[in-house]
Tab-separated table of C-alpha atoms in Angstrom:
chain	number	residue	atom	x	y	z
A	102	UNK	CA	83.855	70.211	6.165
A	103	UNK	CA	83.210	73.246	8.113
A	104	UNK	CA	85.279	75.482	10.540
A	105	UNK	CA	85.388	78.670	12.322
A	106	UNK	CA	86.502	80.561	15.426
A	107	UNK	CA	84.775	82.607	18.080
A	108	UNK	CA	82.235	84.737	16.060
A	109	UNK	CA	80.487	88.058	16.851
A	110	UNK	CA	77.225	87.824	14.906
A	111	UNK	CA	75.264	85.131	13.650
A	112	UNK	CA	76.998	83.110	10.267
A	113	UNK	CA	74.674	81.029	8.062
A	114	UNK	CA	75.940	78.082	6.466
A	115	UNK	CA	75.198	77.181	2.905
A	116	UNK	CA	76.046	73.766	1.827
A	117	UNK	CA	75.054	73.105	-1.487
A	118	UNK	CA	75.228	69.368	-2.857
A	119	UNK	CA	75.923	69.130	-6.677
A	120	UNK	CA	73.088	67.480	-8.503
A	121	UNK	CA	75.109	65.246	-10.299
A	122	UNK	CA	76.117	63.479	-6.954
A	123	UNK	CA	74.165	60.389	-6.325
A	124	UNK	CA	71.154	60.003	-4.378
A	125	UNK	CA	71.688	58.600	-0.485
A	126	UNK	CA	68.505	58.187	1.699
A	127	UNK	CA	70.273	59.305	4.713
A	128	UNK	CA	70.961	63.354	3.109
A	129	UNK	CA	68.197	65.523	3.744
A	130	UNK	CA	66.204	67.291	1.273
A	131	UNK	CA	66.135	71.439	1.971
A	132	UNK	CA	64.050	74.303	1.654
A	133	UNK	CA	64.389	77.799	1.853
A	134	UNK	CA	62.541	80.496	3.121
A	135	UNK	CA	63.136	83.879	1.449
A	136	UNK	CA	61.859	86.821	3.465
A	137	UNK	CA	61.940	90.401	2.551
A	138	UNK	CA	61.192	92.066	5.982
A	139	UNK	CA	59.007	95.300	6.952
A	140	UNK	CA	60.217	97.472	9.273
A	141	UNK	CA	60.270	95.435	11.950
A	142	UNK	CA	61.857	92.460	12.082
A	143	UNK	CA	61.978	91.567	15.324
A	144	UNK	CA	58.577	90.603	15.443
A	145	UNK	CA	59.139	87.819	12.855
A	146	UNK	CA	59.015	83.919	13.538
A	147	UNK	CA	59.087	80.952	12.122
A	148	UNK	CA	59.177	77.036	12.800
A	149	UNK	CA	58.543	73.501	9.923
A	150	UNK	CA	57.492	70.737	12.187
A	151	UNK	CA	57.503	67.308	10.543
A	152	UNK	CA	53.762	66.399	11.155
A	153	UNK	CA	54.788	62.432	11.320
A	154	UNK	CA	57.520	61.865	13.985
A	155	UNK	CA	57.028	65.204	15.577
A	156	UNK	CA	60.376	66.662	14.716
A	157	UNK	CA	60.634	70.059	14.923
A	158	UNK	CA	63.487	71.027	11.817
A	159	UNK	CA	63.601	74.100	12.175
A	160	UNK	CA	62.916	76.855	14.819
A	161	UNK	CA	63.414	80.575	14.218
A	162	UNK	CA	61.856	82.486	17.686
A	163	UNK	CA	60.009	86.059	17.501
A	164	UNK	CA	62.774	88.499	18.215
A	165	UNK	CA	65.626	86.684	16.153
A	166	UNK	CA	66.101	88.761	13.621
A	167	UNK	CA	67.267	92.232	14.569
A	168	UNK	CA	66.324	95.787	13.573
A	169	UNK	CA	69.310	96.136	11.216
A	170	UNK	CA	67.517	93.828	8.890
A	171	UNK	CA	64.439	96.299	8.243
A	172	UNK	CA	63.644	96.047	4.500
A	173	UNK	CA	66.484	93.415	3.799
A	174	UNK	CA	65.689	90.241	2.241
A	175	UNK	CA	67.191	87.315	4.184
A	176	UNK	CA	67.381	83.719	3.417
A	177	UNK	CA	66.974	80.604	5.563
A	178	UNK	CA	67.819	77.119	4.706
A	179	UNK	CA	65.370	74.428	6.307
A	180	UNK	CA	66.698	70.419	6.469
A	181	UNK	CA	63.619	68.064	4.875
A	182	UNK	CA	63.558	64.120	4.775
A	183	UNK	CA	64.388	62.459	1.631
A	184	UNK	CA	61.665	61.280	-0.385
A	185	UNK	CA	62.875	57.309	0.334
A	186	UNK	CA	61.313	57.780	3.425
A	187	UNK	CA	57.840	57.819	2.146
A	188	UNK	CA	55.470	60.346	2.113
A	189	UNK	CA	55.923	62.964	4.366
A	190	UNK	CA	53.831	66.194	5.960
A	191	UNK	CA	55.258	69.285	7.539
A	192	UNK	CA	53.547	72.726	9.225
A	193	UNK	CA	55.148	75.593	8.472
A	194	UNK	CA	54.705	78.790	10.676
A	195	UNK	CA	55.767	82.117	10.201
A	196	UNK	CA	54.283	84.566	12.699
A	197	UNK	CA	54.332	88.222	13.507
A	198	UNK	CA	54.055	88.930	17.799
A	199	UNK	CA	53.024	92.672	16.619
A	200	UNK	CA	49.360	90.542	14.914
A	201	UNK	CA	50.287	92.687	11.544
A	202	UNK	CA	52.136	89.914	9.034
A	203	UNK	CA	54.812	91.244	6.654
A	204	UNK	CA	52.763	94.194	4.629
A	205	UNK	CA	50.988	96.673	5.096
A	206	UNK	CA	51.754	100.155	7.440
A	207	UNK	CA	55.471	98.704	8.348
A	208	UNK	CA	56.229	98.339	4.917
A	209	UNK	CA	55.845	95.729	2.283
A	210	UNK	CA	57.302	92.442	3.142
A	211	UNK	CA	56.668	89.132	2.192
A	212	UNK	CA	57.703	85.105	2.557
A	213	UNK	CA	58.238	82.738	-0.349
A	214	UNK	CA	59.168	78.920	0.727
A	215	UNK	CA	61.095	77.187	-2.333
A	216	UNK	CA	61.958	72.671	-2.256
A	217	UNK	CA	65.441	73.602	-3.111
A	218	UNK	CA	67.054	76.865	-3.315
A	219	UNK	CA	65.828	80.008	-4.316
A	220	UNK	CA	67.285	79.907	-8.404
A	221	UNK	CA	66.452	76.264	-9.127
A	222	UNK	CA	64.245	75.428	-6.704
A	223	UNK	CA	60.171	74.502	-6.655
A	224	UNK	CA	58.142	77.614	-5.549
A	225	UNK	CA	55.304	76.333	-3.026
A	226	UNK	CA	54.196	78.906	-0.661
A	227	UNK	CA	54.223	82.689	-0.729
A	228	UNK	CA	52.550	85.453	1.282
A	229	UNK	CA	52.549	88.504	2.998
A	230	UNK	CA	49.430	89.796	4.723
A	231	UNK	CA	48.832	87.073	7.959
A	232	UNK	CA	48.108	88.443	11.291
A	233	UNK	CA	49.829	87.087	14.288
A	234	UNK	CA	50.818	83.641	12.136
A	235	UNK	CA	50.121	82.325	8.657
A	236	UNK	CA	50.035	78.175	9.313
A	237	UNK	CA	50.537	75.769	5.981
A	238	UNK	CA	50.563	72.410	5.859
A	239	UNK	CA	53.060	70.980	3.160
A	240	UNK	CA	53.254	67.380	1.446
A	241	UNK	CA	55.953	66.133	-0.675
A	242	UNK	CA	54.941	62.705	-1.623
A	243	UNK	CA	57.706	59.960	-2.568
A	244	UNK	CA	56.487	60.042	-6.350
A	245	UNK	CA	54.736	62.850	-6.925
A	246	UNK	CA	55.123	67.122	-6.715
A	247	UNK	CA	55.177	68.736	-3.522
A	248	UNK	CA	51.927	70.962	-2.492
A	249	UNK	CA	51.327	73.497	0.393
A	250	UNK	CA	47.476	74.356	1.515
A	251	UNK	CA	47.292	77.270	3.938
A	252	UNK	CA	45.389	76.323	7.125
A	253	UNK	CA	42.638	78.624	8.716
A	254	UNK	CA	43.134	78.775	12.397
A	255	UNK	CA	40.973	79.540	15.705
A	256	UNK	CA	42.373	79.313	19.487
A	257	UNK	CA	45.466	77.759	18.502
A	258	UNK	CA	43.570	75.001	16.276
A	259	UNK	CA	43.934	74.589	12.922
A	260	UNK	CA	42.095	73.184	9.920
């Protein structure tokens, strides 16, 4: 399906399912991050931990994005169980190692987390103003609408 060579810079994959394929339990669900960086995007992180098994999906470190990115909006696609596999509960991180979020005096940037892409996909999260990390914890239920509920946190615990 895919295929490539020896590459320079990072490459981001896209694979995009048609709708009218059917369902299979064992495909993933996705959701994407859209970011629209300050100034510096170094100091930007982020992580969705499946709050059931413990699987950590996805895993984006403080200092992966590089300076060239300033003010550009990236994307990033994060894998999600099926619904078939019951009710499930993730955390979602982003955080900032400068303690100043996405806004403010390095410029206005912000997060939006979509189920789905960014065209035809559920909005659930958004922000822009966090500190050193904004932590939400997202449900998507097997028959019901996905929700997020940012969590207030204190010495690494959160509530």
């Amino acid at each position: 399906l895919l295929s490539g060579s020896i590459f320079s810079r990072k490459e981001v994959w896209l694979i995009t399912v048609p709708s009218s394929s059917p369902p299979t339990a064992a495909l993933p669900l996705y959701a994407t991050v859209q970011i629209q960086f300050d100034q510096n995007p170094e100091d930007i992180g982020m992580k969705l931990k499946n709050r059931l098994d413990g699987t950590v999906l996805f895993d984006r470190p403080t200092s992966s994005y590089g300076k060239s990115l300033a003010g550009q909006t990236t994307h990033e696609v994060m894998p999600i169980y099926s619904k078939k596999r019951g009710n499930q509960t993730y955390r979602f991180t982003i955080e900032d190692s400068h303690g100043d979020g996405l806004c403010c005096s390095n410029g206005d940037g912000s997060y939006e987390l979509y189920i789905g892409d960014v065209v035809e996909g559920q909005p659930l999260l958004s922000g822009s103003s966090f500190g050193s990390e904004a932590v939400w914890l997202i449900t998507v239920p097997s028959s019901s609408p996905p929700t997020a509920r940012l969590l207030q946190c204190y010495r690494g615990y959160c509530f």
